[in-house]
XYZ file of C-alpha atoms in Angstrom:
573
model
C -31.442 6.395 -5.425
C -30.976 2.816 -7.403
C -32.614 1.583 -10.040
C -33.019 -2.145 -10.833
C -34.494 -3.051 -14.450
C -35.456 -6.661 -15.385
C -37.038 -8.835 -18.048
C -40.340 -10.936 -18.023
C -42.795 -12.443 -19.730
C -45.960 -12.377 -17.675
C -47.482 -8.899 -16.852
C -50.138 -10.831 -14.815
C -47.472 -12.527 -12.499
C -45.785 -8.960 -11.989
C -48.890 -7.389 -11.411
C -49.919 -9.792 -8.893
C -46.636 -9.462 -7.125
C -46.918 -5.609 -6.994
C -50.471 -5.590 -5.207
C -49.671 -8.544 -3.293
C -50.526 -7.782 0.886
C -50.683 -11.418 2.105
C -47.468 -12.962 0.936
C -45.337 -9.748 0.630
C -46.085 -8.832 4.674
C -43.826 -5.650 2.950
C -46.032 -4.119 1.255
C -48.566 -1.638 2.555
C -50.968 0.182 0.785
C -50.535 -0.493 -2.922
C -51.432 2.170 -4.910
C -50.828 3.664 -8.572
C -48.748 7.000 -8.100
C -49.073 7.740 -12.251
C -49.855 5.758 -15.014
C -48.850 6.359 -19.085
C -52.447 8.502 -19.121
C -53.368 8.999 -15.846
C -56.384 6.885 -16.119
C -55.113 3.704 -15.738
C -57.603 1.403 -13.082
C -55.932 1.146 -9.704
C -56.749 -2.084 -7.709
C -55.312 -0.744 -4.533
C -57.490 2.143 -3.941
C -60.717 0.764 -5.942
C -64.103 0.235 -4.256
C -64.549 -2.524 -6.645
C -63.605 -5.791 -6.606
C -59.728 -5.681 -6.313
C -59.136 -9.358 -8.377
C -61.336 -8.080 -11.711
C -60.064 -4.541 -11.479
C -55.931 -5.979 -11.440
C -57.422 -8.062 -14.616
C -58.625 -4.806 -16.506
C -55.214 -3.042 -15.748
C -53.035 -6.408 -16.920
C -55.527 -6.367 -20.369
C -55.092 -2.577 -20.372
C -51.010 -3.074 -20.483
C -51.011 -6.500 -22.725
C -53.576 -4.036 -25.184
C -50.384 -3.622 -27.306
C -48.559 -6.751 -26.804
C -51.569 -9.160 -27.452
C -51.932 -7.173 -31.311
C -48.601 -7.442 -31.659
C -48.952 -10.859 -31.431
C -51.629 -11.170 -33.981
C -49.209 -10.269 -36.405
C -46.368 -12.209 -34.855
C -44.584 -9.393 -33.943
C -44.514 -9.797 -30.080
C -41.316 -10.188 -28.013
C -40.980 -13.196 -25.906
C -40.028 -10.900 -23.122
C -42.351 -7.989 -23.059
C -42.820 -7.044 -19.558
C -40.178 -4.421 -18.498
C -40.055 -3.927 -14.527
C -38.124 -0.872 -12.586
C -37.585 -0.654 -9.038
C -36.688 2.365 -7.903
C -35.730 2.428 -4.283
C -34.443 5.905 -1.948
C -31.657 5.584 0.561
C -32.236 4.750 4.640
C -31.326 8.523 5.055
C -33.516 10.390 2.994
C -36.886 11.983 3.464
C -40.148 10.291 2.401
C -41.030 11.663 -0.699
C -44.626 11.802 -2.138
C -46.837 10.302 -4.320
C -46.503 13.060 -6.616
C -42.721 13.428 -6.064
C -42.831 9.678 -6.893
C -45.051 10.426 -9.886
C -42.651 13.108 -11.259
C -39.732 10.515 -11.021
C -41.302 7.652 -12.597
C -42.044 10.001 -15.701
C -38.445 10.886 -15.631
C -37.473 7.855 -15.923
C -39.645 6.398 -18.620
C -39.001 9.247 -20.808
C -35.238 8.848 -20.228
C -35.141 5.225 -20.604
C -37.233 5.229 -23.934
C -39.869 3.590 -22.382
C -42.561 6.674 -22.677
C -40.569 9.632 -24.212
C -41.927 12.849 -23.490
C -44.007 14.083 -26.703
C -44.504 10.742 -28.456
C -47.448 9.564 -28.500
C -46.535 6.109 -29.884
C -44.746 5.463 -26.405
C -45.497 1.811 -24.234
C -48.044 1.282 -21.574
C -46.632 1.645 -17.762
C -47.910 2.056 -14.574
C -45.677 2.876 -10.963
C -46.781 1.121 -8.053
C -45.915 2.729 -4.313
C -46.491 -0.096 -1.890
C -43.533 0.769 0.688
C -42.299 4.216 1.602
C -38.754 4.088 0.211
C -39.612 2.830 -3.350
C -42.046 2.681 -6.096
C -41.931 -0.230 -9.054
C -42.779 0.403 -12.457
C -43.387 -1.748 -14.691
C -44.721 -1.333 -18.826
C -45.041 -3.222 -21.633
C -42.276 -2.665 -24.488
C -44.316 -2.491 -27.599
C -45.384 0.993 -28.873
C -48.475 2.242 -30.363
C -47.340 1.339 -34.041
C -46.441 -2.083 -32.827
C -42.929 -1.449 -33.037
C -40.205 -2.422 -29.812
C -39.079 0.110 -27.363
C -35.736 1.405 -27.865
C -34.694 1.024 -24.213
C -31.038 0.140 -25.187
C -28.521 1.182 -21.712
C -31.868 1.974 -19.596
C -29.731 0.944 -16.198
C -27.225 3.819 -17.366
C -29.710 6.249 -18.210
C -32.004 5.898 -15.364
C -28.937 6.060 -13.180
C -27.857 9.115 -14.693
C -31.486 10.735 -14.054
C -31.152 9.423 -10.707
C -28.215 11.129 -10.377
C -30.141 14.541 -11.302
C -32.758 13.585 -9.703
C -31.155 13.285 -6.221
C -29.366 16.742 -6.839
C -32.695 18.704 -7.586
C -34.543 16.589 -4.484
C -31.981 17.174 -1.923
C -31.368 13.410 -1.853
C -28.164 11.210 -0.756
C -26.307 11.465 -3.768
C -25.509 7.967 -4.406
C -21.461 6.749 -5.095
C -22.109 5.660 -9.349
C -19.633 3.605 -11.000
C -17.727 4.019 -14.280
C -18.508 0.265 -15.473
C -14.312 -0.460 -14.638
C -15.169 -2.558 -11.214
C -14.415 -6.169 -11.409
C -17.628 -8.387 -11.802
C -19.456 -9.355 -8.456
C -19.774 -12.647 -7.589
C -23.201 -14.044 -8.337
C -25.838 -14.997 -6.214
C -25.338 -18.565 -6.729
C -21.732 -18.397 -6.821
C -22.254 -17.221 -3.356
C -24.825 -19.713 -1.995
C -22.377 -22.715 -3.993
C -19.265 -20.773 -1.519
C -21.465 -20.687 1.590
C -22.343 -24.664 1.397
C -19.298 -25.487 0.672
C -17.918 -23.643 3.701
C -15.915 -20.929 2.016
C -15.660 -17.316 2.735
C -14.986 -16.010 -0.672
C -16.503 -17.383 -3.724
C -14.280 -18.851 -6.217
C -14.436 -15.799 -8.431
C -12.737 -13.926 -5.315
C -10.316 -16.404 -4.497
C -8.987 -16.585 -7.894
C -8.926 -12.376 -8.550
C -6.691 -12.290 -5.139
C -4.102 -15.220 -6.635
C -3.635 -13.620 -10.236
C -3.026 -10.518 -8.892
C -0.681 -11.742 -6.522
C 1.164 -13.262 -9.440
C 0.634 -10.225 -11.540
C 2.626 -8.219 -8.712
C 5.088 -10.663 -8.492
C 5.974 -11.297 -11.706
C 8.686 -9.501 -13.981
C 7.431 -10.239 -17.365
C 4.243 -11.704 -18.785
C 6.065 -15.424 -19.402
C 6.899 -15.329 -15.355
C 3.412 -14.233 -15.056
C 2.194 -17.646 -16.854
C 5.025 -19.560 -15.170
C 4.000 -18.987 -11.614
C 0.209 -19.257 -12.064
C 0.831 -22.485 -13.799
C 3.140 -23.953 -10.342
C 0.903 -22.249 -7.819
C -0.964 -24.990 -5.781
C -4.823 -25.075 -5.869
C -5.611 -23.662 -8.878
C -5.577 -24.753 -12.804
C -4.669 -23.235 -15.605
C -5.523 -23.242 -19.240
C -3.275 -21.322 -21.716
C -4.559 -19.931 -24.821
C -2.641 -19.799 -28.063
C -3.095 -17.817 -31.784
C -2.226 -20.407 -34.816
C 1.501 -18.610 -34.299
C 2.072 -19.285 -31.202
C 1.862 -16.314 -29.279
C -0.564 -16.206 -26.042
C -3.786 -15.210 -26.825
C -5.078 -15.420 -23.064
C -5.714 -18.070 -20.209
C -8.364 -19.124 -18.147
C -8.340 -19.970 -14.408
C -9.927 -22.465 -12.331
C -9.787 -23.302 -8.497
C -9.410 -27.098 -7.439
C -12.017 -28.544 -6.727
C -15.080 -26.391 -8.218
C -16.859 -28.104 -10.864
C -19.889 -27.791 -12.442
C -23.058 -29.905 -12.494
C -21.088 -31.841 -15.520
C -17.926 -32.301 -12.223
C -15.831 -30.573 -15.091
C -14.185 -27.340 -13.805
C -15.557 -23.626 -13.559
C -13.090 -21.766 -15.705
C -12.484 -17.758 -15.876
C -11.020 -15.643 -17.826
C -8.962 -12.992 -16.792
C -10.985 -10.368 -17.671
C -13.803 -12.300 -15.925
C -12.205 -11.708 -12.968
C -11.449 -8.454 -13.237
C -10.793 -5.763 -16.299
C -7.062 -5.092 -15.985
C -6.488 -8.825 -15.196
C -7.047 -9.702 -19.148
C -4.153 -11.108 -20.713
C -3.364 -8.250 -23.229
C -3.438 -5.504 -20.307
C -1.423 -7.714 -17.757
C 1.193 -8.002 -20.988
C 1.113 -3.953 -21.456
C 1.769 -4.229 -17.778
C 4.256 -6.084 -17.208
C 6.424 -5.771 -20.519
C 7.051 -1.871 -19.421
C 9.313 -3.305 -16.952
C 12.543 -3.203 -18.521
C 15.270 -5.966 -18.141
C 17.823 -2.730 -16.784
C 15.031 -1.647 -13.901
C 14.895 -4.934 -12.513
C 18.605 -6.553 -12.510
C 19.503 -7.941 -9.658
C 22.707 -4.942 -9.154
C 19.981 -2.323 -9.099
C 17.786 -4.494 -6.402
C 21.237 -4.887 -4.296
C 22.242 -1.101 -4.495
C 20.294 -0.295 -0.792
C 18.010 -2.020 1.069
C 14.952 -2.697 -0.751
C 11.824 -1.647 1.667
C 13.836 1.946 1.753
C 13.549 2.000 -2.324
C 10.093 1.365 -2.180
C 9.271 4.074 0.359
C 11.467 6.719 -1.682
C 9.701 6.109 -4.324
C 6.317 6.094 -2.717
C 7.307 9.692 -1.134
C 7.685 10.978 -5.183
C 3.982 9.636 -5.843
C 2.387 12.677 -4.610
C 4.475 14.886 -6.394
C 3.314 12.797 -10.057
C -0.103 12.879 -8.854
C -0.245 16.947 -8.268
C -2.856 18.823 -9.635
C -0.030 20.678 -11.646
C 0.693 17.356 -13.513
C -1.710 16.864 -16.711
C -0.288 13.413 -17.898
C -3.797 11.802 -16.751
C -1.869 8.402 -18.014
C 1.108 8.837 -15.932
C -0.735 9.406 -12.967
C -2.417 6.780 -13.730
C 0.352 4.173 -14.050
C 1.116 5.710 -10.581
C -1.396 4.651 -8.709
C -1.527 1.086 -10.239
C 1.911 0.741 -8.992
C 0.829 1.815 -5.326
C -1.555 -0.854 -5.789
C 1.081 -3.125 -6.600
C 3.412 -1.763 -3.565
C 0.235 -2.702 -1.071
C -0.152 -6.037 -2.236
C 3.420 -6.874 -2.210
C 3.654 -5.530 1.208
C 0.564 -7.639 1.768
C 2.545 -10.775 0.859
C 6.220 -9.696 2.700
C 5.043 -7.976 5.543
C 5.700 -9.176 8.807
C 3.368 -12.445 9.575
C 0.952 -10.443 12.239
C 0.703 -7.330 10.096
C -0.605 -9.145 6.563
C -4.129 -9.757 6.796
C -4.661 -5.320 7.675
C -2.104 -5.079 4.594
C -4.012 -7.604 2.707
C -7.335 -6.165 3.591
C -6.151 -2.544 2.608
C -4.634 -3.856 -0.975
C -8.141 -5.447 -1.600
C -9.991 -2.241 -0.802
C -7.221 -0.185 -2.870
C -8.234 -2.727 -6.405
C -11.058 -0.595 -6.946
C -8.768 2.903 -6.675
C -6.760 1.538 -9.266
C -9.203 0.972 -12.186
C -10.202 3.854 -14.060
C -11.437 5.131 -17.838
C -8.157 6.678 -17.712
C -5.562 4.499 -19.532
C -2.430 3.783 -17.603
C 1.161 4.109 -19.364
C 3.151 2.195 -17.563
C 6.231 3.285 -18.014
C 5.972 6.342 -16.082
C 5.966 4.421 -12.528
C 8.828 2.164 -13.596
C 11.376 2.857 -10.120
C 8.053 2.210 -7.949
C 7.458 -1.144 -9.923
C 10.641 -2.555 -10.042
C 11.253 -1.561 -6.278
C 8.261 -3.625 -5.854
C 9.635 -6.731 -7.439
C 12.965 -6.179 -5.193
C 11.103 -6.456 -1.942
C 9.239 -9.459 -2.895
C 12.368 -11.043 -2.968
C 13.973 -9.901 0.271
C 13.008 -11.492 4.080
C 10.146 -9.561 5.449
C 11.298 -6.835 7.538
C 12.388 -7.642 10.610
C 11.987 -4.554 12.846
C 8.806 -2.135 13.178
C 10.509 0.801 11.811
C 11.018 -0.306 8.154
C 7.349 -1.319 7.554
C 6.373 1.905 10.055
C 8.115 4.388 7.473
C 6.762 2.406 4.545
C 3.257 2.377 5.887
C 3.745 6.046 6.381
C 4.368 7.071 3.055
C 2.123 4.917 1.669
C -0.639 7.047 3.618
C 0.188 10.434 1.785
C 0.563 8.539 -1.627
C -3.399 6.892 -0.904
C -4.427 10.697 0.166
C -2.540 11.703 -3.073
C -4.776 9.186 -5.401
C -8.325 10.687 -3.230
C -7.155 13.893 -4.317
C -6.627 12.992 -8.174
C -9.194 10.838 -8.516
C -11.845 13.497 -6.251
C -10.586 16.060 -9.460
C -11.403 13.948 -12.116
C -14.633 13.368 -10.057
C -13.743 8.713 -10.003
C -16.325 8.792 -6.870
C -16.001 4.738 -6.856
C -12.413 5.157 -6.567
C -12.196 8.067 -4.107
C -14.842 5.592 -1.820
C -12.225 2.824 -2.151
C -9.433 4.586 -1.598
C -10.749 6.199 1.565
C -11.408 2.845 2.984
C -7.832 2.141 2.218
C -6.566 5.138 4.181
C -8.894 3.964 7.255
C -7.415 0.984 7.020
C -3.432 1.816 6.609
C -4.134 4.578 9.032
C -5.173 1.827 12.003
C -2.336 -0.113 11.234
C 0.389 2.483 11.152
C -1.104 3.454 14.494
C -0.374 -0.206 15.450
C 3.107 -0.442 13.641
C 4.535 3.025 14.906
C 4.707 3.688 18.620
C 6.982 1.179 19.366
C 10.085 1.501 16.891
C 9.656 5.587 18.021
C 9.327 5.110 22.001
C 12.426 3.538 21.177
C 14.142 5.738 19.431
C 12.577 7.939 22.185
C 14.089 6.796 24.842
C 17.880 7.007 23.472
C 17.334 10.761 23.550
C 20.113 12.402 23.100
C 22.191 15.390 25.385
C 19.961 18.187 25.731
C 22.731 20.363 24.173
C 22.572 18.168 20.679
C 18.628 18.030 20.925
C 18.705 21.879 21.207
C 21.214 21.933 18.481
C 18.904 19.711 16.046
C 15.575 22.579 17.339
C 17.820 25.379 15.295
C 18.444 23.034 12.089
C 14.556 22.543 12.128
C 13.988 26.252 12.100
C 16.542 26.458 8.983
C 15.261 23.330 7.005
C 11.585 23.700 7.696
C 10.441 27.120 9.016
C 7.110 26.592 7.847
C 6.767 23.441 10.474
C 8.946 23.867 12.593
C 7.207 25.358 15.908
C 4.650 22.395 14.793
C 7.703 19.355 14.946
C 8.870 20.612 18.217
C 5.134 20.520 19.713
C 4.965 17.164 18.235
C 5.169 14.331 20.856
C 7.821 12.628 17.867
C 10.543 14.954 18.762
C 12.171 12.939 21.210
C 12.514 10.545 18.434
C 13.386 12.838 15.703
C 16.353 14.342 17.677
C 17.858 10.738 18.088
C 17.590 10.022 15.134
C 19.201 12.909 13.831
C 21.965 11.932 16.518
C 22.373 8.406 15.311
C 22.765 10.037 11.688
C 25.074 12.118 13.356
C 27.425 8.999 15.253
C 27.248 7.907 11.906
C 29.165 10.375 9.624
C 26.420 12.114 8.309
C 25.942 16.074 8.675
C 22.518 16.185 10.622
C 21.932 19.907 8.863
C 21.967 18.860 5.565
C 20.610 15.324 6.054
C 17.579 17.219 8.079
C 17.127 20.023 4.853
C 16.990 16.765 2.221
C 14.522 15.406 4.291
C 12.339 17.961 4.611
C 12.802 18.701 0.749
C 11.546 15.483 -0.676
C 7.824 16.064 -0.014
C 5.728 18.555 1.352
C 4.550 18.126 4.831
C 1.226 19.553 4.814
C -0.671 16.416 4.685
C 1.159 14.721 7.422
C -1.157 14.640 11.206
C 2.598 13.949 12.627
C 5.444 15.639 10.470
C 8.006 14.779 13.139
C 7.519 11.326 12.562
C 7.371 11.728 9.009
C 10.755 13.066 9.376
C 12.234 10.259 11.561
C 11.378 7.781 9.305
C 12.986 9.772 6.464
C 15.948 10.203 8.916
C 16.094 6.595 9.758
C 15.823 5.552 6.098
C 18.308 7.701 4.647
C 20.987 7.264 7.623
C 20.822 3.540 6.519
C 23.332 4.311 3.622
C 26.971 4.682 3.464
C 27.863 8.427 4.798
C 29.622 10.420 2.609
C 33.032 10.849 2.638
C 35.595 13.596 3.777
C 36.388 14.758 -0.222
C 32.462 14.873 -0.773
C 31.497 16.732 2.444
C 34.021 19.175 1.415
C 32.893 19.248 -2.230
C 29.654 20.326 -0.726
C 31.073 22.445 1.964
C 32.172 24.421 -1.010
C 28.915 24.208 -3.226
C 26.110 26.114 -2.654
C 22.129 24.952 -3.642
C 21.163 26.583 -6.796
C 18.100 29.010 -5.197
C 14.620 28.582 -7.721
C 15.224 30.679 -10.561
C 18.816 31.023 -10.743
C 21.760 29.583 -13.149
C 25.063 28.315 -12.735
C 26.609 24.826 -11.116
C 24.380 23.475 -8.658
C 25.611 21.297 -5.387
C 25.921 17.606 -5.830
C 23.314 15.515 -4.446
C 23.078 14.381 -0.644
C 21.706 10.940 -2.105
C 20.904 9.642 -5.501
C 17.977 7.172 -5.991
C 18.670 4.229 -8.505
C 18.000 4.766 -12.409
C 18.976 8.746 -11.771
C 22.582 8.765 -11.255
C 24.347 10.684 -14.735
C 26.136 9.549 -17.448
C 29.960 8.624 -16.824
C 32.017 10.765 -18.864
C 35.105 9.301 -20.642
C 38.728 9.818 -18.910
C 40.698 12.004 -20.656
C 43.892 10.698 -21.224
């Protein structure tokens, strides 16, 4: 159910409008469903004349407002109006079920509270199936104003009840953290002038574009300031610093032809200046020099890191904030990939990082500097070629799948449902490109099978690395892939074994519908490096893993991800 409250002045004009049959083709059968005594006259179901009937029940509501006014003591706006309307899906309720949720809803409200009998004058109208309308008069029986302070929050948290105890749709409620919807005339202005998105829209998508791009908050100002097609006014404090800025787009003016201006928290809440500046100044200089951006290829960064975001995000992990900054830097990983993706692939990638805005604002403050590798990796891809092969964005669009399942989980725990909905439509969308992206890099990896010898060879190092999944990889239509894959690796120095167990150890593969492609692409990625050399594959050959639970030295690491490698120690002389 939804509830929309509004403002008047005239209870005759809304009272007309509720009974109305000839210009509202809509509405049939007015009728009263409950009333603030239960004897209030009803112009729908009278046997009177309808016209002077509607007149007593407006005089019966004004009763309060009109003495009120005597004493000057009336608000200009005194009509208070409620629509409450039932989803497509649900049943038809009935009068009385209406009846019992209109007094719900003025006792919640403040309207009517139940056991004061100083509360306003209302009446609910049913003149459709799906919805009643009620509307009251907000002075009391002492003359004083209702206290109906919030009444959209807590008539949507009855609602909520409401729908529980009814068997009703339960309804997807916000946490007042969405960006601000265009208005109606924002839209109309848009539509004659021919555009798609309303200016609002247009200028949300380009500051967070710059806000993803950007390594500090001064490069933030910097490139909204050169971008083309939009203005921008800086605000300063008597010292200097930034205060905040405002935004316009080209071209849209005002009836005065001077320009529309937003600020950035107009646009959207974590798009003010102070939060962008939080943002952005957690970025340290050291995680985004250019040597730790060169170290591998960039696109393989960003997937590592995306393949750790499920781990931060597990139920286990009780740093809400953390998690948190984690999935605002997914965010940030879809829109980049939205802007360096191959040409064909951007507006899916663009469409999903729109969807996934709404999965990234929460009540739950972000601290930043928990998802600094993800960030910075981030900024190092925005500054590389797009990718020129299917693979690289296939194996990124992989693990960004499991990392969106990873935020439905966290957010369905903490019970975001605005979140969870957007980050579902996300996952649709990622899913049907990935499905797009894939088959081609793997058929041809597929078809460079390797020797059926080495393929059986790679079936037993699947049995040792992931027993669990194993039977479940070599039913999997990937395999062909996988094997060459693990072949290539293999032509390439690496030991396919160990390559295959650090694979399978850097994220679970329950969630994955295909883990042997989740594996190739982890194959492929880490392959990409420099194999090690003779000295280290016999400083491992003589290692062994530390098993959970145990002490003592533990092998050295197949591969090291950048910002984790340990302190040098000094030479001793």
């Amino acid at each position: 159910m939804i509830a929309k409250i509004s403002s008047g002045k005239s209870t005759g004009g809304l009272i007309r409008y509720l009974f109305d049959t000839k210009k509202a083709t809509d509405h049939t059968d007015p009728h009263l469903v409950a009333s603030w005594d239960g004897f209030a006259p009803d112009p729908g179901r009278t046997t009177q004349d309808p016209d002077m009937v509607r007149k007593q029940l407006v005089a019966d509501l004004d009763l309060r407002v009109n003495q009120a006014r005597r004493h000057g003591r009336a608000p200009e706006r005194h009509v208070w109006h409620c629509s409450i309307r039932a989803a497509r899906a649900d049943r038809h309720l009935t009068d009385d079920e209406w009846a019992d949720i209109a007094h719900r809803v003025v006792a919640t409200t403040g309207i009517a509270p139940n056991g004061d009998p100083d509360g306003c004058r209302w009446i609910a109208v049913r003149h459709a199936p799906d919805h009643i309308h009620i509307a009251a008069t907000t002075v009391r029986a002492d003359l004083r104003p209702a206290r109906h302070w919030n009444d959209y929050l807590t008539a949507d948290r009855e609602l909520a009840a409401i729908e529980k105890e009814y068997g009703l749709f339960q309804v997807v409620r916000g946490d007042r953290t969405a960006a601000r919807r265009p208005t109606r005339a924002e839209q109309e202005k848009a539509r004659r002038n021919g555009h798609a998105k309303t200016p609002r829209e247009q200028l949300r998508k380009t500051v967070r574009n710059a806000v993803a791009v950007s390594r500090s908050s001064e490069e933030f100002l910097h490139l909204l300031t050169h971008t083309d097609g939009i203005q921008v006014d800086v605000k300063y404090f008597p010292s200097g610093d930034v205060r905040g800025y405002t935004v316009a787009l080209t071209g849209d003016t005002n009836q005065a032809d001077e320009p529309v201006w937003f600020s950035g928290s107009e646009l959207a809440p974590d798009l003010s200046f102070p939060k962008v500046k939080n943002s952005l100044d957690s970025l340290t200089p050291q995680s985004t020099t250019p040597s730790v951006e060169r170290r591998s290829n960039s696109w393989h960064q960003a997937t590592a890191a995306l393949e750790r975001l499920p781990h931060h995000l597990a139920e286990g992990n009780t740093d809400e904030e953390a998690a948190q900054a984690h999935i605002n830097a997914l965010g940030e990983a879809l829109t980049a990939a939205s802007l360096t993706a191959p040409a064909h692939r951007r507006a899916q990638l663009r469409d999903a990082s729109t969807a996934f805005e709404r999965a990234v604002r929460s009540r739950t403050q972000a601290d930043h500097y928990h998802a600094r590798a993800l960030r910075s990796t981030v900024r190092a891809i925005l500054r590389e070629p797009a990718p020129a092969d299917g693979a690289t964005l296939g194996m990124f669009l992989d693990a960004a799948i499991l990392a969106v399942i990873a935020s439905i989980r966290w957010h369905q725990h903490h019970h975001h449902n605005q979140q969870v909905a957007a980050a579902h439509h996300t996952l649709t969308g990622l899913q049907a490109l990935y499905e797009e992206t894939a088959p081609a890099p793997l058929a041809v990896l597929a078809h460079q099978r390797p020797p059926r010898t080495v393929a059986d060879s790679h079936r037993a190092y699947l049995w040792q690395a992931v027993p669990a999944h194993a039977q479940q990889v070599i039913d999997d239509p990937a395999l062909d892939a996988l094997t060459t894959a693990l072949a290539q690796a293999e032509g390439a120095g690496h030991d396919p074994a160990q390559l295959l167990r650090y694979a399978a150890d850097q994220r679970a593969l329950d969630d994955a519908d295909s883990p042997a492609r989740v594996l190739t692409w982890r194959i492929e990625r880490l392959a990409a490096r420099p194999a090690p050399s003779s000295r280290a594959r016999a400083a491992r050959t003589h290692s062994s893993p530390r098993s959970p639970g145990t002490t003592g030295p533990t092998a050295t690491p197949l591969f090291r991800t950048p910002g984790t490698e340990p302190a040098r120690q000094p030479r001793r002389r």
